[in-house]
PDB file of C-alpha atoms (C1' of nucleotides) in Angstrom:
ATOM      1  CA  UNK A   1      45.565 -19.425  52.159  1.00  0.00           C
ATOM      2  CA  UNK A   2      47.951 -19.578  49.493  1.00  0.00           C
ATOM      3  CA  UNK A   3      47.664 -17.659  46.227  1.00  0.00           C
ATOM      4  CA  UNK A   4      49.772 -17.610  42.864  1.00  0.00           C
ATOM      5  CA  UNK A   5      49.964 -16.131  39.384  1.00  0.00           C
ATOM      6  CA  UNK A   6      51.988 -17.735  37.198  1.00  0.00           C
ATOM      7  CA  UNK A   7      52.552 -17.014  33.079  1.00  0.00           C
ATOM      8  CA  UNK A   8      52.567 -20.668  31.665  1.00  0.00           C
ATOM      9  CA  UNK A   9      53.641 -19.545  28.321  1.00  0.00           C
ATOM     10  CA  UNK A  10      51.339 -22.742  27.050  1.00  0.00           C
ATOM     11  CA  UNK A  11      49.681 -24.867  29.405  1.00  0.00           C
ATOM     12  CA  UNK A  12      49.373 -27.676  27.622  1.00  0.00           C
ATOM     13  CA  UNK A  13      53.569 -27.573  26.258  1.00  0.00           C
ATOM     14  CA  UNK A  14      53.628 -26.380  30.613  1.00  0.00           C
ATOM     15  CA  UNK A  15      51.400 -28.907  31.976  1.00  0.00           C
ATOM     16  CA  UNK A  16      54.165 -31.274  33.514  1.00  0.00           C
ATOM     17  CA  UNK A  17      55.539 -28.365  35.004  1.00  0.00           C
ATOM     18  CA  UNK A  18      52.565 -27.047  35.879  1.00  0.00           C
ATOM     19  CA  UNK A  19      51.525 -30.435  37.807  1.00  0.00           C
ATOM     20  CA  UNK A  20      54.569 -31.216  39.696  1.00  0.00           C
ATOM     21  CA  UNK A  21      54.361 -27.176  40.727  1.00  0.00           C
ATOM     22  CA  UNK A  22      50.985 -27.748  41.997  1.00  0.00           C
ATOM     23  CA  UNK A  23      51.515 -30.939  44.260  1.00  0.00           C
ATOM     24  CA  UNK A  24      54.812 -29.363  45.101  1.00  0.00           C
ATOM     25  CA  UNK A  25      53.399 -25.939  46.693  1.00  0.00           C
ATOM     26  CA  UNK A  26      49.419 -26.853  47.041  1.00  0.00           C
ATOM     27  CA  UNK A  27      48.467 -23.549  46.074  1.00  0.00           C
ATOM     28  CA  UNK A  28      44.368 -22.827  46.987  1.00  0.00           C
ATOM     29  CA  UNK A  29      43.974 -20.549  44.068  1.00  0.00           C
ATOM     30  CA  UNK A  30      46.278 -20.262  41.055  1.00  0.00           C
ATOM     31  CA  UNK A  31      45.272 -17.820  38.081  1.00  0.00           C
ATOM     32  CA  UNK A  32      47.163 -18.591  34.634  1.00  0.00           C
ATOM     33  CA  UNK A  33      48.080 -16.404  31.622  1.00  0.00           C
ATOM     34  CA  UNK A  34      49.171 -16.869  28.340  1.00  0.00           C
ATOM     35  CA  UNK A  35      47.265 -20.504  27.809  1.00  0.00           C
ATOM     36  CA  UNK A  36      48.129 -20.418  24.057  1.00  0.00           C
ATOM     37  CA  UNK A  37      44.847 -22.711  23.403  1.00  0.00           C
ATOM     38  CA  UNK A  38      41.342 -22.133  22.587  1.00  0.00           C
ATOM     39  CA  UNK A  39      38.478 -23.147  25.150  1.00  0.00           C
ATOM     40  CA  UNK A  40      38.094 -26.907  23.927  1.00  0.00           C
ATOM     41  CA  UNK A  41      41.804 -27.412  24.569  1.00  0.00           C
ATOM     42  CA  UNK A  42      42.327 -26.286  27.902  1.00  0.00           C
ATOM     43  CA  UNK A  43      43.146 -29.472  30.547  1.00  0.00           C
ATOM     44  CA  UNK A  44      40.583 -29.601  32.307  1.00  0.00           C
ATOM     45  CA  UNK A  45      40.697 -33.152  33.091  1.00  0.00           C
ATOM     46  CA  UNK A  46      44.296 -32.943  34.125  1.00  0.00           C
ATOM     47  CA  UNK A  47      43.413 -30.207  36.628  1.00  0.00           C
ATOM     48  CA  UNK A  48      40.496 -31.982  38.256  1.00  0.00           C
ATOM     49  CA  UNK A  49      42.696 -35.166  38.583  1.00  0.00           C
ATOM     50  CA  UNK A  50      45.058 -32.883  40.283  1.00  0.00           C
ATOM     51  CA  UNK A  51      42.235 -31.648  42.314  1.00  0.00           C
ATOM     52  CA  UNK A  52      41.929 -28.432  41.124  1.00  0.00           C
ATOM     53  CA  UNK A  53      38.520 -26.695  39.686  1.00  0.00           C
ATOM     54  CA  UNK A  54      38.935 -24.239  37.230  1.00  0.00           C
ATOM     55  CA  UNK A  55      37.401 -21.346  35.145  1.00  0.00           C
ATOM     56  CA  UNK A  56      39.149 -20.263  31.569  1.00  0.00           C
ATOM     57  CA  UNK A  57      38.965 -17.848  29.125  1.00  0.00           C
ATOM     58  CA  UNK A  58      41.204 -19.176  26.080  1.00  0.00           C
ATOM     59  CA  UNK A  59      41.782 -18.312  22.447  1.00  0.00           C
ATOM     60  CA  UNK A  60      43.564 -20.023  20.026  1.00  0.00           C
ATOM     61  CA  UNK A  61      47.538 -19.516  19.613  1.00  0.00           C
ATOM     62  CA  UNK A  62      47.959 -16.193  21.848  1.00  0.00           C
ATOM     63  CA  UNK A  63      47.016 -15.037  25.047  1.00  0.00           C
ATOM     64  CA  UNK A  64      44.185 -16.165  27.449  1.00  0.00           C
ATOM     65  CA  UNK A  65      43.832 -16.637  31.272  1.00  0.00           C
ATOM     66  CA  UNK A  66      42.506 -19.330  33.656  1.00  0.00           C
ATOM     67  CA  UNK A  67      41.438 -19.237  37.443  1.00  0.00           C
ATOM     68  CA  UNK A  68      42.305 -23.005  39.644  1.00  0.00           C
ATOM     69  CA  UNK A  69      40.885 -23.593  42.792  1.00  0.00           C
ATOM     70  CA  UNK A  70      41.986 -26.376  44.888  1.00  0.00           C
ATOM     71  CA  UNK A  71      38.734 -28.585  45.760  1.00  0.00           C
ATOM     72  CA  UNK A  72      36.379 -26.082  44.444  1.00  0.00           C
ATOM     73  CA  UNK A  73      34.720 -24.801  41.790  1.00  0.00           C
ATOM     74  CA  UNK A  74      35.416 -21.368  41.220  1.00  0.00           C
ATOM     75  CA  UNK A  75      32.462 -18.923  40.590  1.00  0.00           C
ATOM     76  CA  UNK A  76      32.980 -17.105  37.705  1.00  0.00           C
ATOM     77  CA  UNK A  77      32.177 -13.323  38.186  1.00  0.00           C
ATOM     78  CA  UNK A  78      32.997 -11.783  34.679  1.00  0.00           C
ATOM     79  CA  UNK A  79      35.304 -12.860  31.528  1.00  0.00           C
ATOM     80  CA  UNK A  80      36.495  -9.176  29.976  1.00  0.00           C
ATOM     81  CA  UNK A  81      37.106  -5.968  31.566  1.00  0.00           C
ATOM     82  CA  UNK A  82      33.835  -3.694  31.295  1.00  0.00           C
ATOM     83  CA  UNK A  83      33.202  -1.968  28.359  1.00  0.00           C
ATOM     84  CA  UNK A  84      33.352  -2.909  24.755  1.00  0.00           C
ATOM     85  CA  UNK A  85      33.990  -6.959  24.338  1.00  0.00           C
ATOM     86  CA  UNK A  86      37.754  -7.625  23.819  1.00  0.00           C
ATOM     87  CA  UNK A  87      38.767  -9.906  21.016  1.00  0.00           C
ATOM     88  CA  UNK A  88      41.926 -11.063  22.987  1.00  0.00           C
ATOM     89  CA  UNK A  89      41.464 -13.171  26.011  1.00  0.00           C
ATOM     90  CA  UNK A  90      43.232 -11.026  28.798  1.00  0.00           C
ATOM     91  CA  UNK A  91      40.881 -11.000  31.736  1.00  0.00           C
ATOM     92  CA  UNK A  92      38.742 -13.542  34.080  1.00  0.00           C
ATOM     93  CA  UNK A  93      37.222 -13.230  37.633  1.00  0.00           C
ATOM     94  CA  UNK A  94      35.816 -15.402  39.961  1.00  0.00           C
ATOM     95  CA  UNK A  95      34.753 -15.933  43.404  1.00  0.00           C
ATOM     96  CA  UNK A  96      37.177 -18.317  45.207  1.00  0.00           C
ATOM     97  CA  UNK A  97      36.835 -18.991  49.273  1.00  0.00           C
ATOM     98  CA  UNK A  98      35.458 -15.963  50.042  1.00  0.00           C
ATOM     99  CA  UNK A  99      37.862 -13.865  47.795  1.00  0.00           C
ATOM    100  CA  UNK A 100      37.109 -12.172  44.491  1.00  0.00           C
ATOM    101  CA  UNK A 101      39.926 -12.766  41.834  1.00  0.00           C
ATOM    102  CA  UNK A 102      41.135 -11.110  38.890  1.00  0.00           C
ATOM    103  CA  UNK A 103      43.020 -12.447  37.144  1.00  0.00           C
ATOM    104  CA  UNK A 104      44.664 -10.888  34.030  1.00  0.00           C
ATOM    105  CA  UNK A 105      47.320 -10.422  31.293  1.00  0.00           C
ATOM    106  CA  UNK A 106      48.043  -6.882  30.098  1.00  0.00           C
ATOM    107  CA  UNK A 107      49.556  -6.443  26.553  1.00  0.00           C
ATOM    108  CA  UNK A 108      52.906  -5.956  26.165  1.00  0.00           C
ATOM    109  CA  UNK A 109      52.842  -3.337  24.191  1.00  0.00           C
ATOM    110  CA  UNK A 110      56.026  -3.187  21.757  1.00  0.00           C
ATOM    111  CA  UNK A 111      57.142  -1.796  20.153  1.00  0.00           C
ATOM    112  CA  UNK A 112      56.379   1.534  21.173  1.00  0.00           C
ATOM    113  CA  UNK A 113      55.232   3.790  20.143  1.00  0.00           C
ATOM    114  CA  UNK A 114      52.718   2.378  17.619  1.00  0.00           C
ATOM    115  CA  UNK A 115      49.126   0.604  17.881  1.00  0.00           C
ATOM    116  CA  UNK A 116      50.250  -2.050  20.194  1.00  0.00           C
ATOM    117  CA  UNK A 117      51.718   0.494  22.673  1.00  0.00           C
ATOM    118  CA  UNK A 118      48.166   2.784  22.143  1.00  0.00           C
ATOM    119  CA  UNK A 119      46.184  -0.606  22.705  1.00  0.00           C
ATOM    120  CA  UNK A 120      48.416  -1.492  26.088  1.00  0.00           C
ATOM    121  CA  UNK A 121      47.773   1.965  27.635  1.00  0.00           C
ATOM    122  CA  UNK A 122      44.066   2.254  26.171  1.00  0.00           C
ATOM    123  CA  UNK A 123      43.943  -2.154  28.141  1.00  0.00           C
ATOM    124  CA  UNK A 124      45.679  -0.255  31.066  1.00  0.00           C
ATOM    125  CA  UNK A 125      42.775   2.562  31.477  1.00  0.00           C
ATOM    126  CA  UNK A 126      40.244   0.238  31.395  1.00  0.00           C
ATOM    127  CA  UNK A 127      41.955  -1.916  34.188  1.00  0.00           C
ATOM    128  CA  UNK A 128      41.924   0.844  36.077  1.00  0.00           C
ATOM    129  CA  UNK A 129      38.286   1.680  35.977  1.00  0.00           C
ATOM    130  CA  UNK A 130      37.460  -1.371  36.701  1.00  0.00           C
ATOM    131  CA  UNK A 131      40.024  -1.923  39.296  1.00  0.00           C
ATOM    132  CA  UNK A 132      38.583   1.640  41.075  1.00  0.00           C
ATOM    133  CA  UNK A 133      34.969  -0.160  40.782  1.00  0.00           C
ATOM    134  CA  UNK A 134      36.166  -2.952  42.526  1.00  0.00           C
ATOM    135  CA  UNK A 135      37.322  -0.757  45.402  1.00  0.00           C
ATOM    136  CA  UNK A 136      34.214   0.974  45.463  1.00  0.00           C
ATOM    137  CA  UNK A 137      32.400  -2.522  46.607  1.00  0.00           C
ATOM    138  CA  UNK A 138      34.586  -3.198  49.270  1.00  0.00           C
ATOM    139  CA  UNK A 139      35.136  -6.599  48.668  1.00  0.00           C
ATOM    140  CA  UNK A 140      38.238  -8.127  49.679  1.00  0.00           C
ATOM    141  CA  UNK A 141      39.881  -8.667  46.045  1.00  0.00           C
ATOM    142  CA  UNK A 142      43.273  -9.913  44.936  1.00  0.00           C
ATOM    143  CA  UNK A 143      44.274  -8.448  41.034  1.00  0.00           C
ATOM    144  CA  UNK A 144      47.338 -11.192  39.861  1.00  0.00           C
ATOM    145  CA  UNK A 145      48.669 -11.600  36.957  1.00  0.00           C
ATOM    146  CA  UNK A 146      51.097 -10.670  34.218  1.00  0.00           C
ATOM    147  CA  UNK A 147      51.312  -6.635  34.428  1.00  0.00           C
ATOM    148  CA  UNK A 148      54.059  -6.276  31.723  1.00  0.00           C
ATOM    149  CA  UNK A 149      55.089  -3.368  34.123  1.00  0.00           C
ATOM    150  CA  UNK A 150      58.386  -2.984  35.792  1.00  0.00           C
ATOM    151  CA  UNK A 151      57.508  -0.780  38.423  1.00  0.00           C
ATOM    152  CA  UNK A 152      60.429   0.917  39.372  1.00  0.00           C
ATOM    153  CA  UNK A 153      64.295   0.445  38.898  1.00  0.00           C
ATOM    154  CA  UNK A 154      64.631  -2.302  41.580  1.00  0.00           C
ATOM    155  CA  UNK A 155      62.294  -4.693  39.325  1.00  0.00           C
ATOM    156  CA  UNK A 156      65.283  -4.397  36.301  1.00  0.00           C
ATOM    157  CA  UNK A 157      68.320  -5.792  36.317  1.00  0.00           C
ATOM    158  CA  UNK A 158      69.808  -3.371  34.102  1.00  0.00           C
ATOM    159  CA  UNK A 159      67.193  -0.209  34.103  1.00  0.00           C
ATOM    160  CA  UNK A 160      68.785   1.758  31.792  1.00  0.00           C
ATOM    161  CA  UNK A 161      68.339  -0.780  28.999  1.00  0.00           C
ATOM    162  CA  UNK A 162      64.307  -0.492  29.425  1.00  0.00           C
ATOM    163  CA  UNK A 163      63.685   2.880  29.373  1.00  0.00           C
ATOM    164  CA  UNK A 164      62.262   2.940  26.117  1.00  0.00           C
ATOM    165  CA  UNK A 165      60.640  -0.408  26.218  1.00  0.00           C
ATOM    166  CA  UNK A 166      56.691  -0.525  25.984  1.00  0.00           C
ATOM    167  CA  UNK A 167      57.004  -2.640  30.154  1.00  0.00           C
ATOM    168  CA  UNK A 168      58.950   0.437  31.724  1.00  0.00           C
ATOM    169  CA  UNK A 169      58.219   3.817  30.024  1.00  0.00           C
ATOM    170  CA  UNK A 170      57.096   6.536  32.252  1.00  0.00           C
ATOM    171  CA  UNK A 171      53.234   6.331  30.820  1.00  0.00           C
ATOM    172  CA  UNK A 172      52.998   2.670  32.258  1.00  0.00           C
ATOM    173  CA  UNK A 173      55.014   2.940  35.428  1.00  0.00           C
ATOM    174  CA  UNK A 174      52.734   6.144  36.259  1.00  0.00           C
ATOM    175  CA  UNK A 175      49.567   4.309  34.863  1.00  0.00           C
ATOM    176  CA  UNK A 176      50.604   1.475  37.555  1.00  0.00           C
ATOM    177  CA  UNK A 177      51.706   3.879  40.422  1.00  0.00           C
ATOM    178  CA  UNK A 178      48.027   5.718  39.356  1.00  0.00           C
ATOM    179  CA  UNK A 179      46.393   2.108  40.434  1.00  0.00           C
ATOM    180  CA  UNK A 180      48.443   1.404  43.325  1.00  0.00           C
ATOM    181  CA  UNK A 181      47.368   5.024  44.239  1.00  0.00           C
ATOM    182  CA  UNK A 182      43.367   3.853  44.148  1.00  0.00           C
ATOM    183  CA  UNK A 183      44.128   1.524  47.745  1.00  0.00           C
ATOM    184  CA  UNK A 184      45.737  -1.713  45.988  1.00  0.00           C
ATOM    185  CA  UNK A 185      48.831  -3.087  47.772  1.00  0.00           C
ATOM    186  CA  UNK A 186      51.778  -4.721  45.841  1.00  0.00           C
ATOM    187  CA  UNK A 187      52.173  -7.908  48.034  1.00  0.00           C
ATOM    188  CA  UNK A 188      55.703  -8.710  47.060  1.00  0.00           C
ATOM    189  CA  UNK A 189      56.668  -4.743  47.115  1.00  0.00           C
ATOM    190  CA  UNK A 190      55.068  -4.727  50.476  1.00  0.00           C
ATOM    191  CA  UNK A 191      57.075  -7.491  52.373  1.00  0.00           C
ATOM    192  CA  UNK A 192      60.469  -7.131  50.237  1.00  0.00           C
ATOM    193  CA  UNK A 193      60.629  -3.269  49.527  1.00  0.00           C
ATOM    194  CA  UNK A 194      64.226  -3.441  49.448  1.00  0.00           C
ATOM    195  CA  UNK A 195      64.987  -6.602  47.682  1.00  0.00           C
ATOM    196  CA  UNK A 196      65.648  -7.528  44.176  1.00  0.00           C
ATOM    197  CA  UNK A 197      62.662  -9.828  42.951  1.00  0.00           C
ATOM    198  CA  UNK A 198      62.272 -10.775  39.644  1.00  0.00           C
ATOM    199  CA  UNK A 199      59.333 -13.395  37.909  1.00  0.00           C
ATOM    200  CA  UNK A 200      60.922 -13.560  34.350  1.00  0.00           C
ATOM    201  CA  UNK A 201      63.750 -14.455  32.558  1.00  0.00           C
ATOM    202  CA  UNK A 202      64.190 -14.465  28.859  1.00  0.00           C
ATOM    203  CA  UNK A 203      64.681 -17.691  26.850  1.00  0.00           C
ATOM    204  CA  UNK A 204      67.225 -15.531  24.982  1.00  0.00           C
ATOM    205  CA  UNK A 205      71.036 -14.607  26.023  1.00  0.00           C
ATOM    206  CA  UNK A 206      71.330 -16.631  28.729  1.00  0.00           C
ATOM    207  CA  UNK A 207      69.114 -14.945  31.136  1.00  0.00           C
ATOM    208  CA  UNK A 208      68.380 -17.172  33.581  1.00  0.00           C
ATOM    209  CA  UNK A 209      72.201 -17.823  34.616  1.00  0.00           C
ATOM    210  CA  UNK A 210      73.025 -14.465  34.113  1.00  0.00           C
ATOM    211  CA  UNK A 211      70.036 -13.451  36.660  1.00  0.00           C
ATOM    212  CA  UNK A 212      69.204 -11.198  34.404  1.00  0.00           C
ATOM    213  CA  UNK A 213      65.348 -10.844  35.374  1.00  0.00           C
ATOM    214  CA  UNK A 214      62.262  -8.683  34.992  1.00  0.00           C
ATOM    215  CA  UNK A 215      59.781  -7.824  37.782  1.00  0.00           C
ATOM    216  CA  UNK A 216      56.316  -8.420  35.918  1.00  0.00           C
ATOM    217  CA  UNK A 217      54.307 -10.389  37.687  1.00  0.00           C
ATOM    218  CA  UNK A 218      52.071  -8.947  40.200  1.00  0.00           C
ATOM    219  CA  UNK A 219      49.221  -9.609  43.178  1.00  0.00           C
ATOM    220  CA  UNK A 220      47.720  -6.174  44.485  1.00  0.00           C
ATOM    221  CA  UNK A 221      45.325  -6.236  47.149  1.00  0.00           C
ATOM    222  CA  UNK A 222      42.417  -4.476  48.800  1.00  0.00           C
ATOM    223  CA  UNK A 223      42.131  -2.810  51.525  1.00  0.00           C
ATOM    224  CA  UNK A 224      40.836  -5.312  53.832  1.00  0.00           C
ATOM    225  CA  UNK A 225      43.244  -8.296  52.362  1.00  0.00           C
ATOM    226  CA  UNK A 226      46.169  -5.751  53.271  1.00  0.00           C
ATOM    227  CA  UNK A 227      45.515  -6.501  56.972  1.00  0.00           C
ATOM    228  CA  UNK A 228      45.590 -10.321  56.033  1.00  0.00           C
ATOM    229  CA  UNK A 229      48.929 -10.437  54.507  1.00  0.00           C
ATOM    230  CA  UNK A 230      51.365 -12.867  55.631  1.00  0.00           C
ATOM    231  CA  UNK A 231      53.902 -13.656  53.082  1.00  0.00           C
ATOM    232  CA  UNK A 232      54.729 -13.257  49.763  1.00  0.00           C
ATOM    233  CA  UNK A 233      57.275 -14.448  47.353  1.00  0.00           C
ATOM    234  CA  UNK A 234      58.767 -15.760  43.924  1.00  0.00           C
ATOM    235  CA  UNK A 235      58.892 -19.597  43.271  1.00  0.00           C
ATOM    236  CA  UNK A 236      62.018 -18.867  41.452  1.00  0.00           C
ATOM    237  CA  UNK A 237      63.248 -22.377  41.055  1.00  0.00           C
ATOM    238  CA  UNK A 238      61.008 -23.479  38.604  1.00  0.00           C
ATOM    239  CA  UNK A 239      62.591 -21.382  35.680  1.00  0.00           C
ATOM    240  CA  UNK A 240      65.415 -24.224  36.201  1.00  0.00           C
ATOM    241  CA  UNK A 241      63.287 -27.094  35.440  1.00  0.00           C
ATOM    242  CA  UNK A 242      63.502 -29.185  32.338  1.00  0.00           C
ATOM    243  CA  UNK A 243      61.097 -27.058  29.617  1.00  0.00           C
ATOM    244  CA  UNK A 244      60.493 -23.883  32.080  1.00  0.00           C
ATOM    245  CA  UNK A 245      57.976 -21.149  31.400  1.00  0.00           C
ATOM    246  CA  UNK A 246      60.041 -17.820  31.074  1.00  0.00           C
ATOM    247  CA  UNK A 247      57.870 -16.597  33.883  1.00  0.00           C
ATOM    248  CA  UNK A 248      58.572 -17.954  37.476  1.00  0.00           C
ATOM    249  CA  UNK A 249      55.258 -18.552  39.964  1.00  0.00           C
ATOM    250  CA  UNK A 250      54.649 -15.507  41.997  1.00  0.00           C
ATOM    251  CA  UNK A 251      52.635 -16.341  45.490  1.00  0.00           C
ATOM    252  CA  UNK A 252      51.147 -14.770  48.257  1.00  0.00           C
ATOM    253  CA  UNK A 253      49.819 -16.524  51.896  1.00  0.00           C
ATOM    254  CA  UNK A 254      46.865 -14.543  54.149  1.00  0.00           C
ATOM    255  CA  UNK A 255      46.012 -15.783  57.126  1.00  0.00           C
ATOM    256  CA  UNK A 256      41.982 -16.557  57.491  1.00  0.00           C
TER     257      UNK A 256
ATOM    258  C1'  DA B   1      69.943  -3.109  14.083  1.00  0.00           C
ATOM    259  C1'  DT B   2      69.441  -8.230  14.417  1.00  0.00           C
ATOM    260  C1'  DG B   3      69.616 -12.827  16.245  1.00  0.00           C
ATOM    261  C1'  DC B   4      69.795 -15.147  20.087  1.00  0.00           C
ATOM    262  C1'  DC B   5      64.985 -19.126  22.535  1.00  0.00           C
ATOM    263  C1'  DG B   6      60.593 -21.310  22.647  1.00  0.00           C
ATOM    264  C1'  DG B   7      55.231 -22.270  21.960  1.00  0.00           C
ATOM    265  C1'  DG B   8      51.651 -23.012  18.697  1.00  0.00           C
ATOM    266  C1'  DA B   9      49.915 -24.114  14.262  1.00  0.00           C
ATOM    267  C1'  DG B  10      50.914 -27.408  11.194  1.00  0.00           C
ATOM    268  C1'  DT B  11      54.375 -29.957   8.718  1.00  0.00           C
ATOM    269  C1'  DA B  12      57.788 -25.048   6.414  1.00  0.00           C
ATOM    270  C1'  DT B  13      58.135 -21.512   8.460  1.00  0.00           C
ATOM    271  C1'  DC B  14      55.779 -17.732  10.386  1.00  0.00           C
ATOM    272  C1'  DC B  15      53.914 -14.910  14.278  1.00  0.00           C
ATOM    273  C1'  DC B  16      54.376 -13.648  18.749  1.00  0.00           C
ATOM    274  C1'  DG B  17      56.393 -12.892  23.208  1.00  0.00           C
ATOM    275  C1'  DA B  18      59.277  -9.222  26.497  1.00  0.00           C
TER     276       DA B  18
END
DNA sequence: ATGCCGGGAGTATCCCGA
């Protein structure tokens, strides 16, 4: 079973992209972020034709998250973290093959400090309480999606440019390490712990040809889908396509 | 310190992203 997370950056400006991806690498379950359209403008139709079911939780201009499924419906399990209702669409879940997904986007948080930086670590807590919950059940559950977390210096090309930055100050490393320390597993950590990987490239300066990249994008997994892990990787070659997402697909495989 | 790019809304140019 193959899973992905991929930042569309708008997935209806993405969806050729997002298309050819899909009959390229068959994914069985994708989850989305950054949608960039409210409810009523999400492709549905599209999807379905490309033989994908999906769940979505959009909002208009920023933001929002989606859940595929390829030939199925996934069930959706909740639409915001627990807790008071969030008016930004950052979070969906659903029960796909046997598997419960989360799939999220955590803010970015910049500039920081300020509000958006309080609101990023305040998003972050409330991951984690949920995320410890999740554990709790013993389910076998895979939390993807767009982290806005470098975890350590090896997910930077240039570390000592970040340091300040809202995706790699020490408060959102450590809350990250703090949820990898509840029992998750960092897929692509796990089977390239020495390697450079990166999932995003800026639009801006060149980035892409320069390789200058950002390690955001992330799958953790439960205990018992540690045991299952098989593979896991970066489909980096689609930030070279004609009208690229700045975000790259990142994938796992378990075997059944 | 800022713009550099790009999506969306909307139709000029702003807000946002990371």
């Amino acid at each position: 079973m193959r899973i992905a997370t991929f930042n569309v950056n708008g997935v209806n400006g993405r969806l050729p992209v997002l298309l050819r991806w899909l009959e390229e690498t068959r994914p069985d379950a994708v989850c989305l972020q950054e949608l960039k359209a409210p409810d009523a403008k999400f492709p549905a139709a599209a999807l379905e034709k490309a033989g994908y079911g999906a769940v979505w939780h959009g909002q208009s201009r920023w933001n929002g998250v989606a859940i595929l499924a390829r030939g199925a419906e996934p069930v959706e399990t909740r639409r915001c973290l627990p807790g008071k209702p969030d008016a930004q669409s950052r979070y969906i879940e659903a029960a796909v093959n046997g598997l419960l997904i989360g799939c999220l986007y955590l803010p970015n948080g910049n500039p920081a400090p300020g509000p958006k930086y309080a609101y990023k670590l305040d998003w972050f807590a409330q991951l984690q309480a949920h995320a410890a919950d999740l554990l709790a059940q013993k389910l076998p559950v895979v939390l993807a999606g767009d982290f806005n977390v470098m975890p350590t210096d090896l997910d930077v090309y240039k570390p000592e440019r970040w340091r300040d930055d809202a995706l790699f100050r020490p408060e959102v490393r450590e809350a990250y390490a703090q949820l990898l320390a509840q029992g998750w597993t960092d897929a692509i950590h796990k089977r390239h712990p020495k390697e450079r990987i990166y999932t995003f490239w800026d639009y801006l300066r060149d980035a892409w040809t320069r390789d200058a990249g950002l390690r955001l994008d992330h799958l953790l997994l439960s205990p018992k889908l540690k045991r299952r892990l098989t593979g896991a990787g970066v489909d980096r070659e689609i930030r070279g396509w004609e009208k690229a997402s700045d975000h790259a697909p990142a994938w796992i495989t378990l075997k059944d």
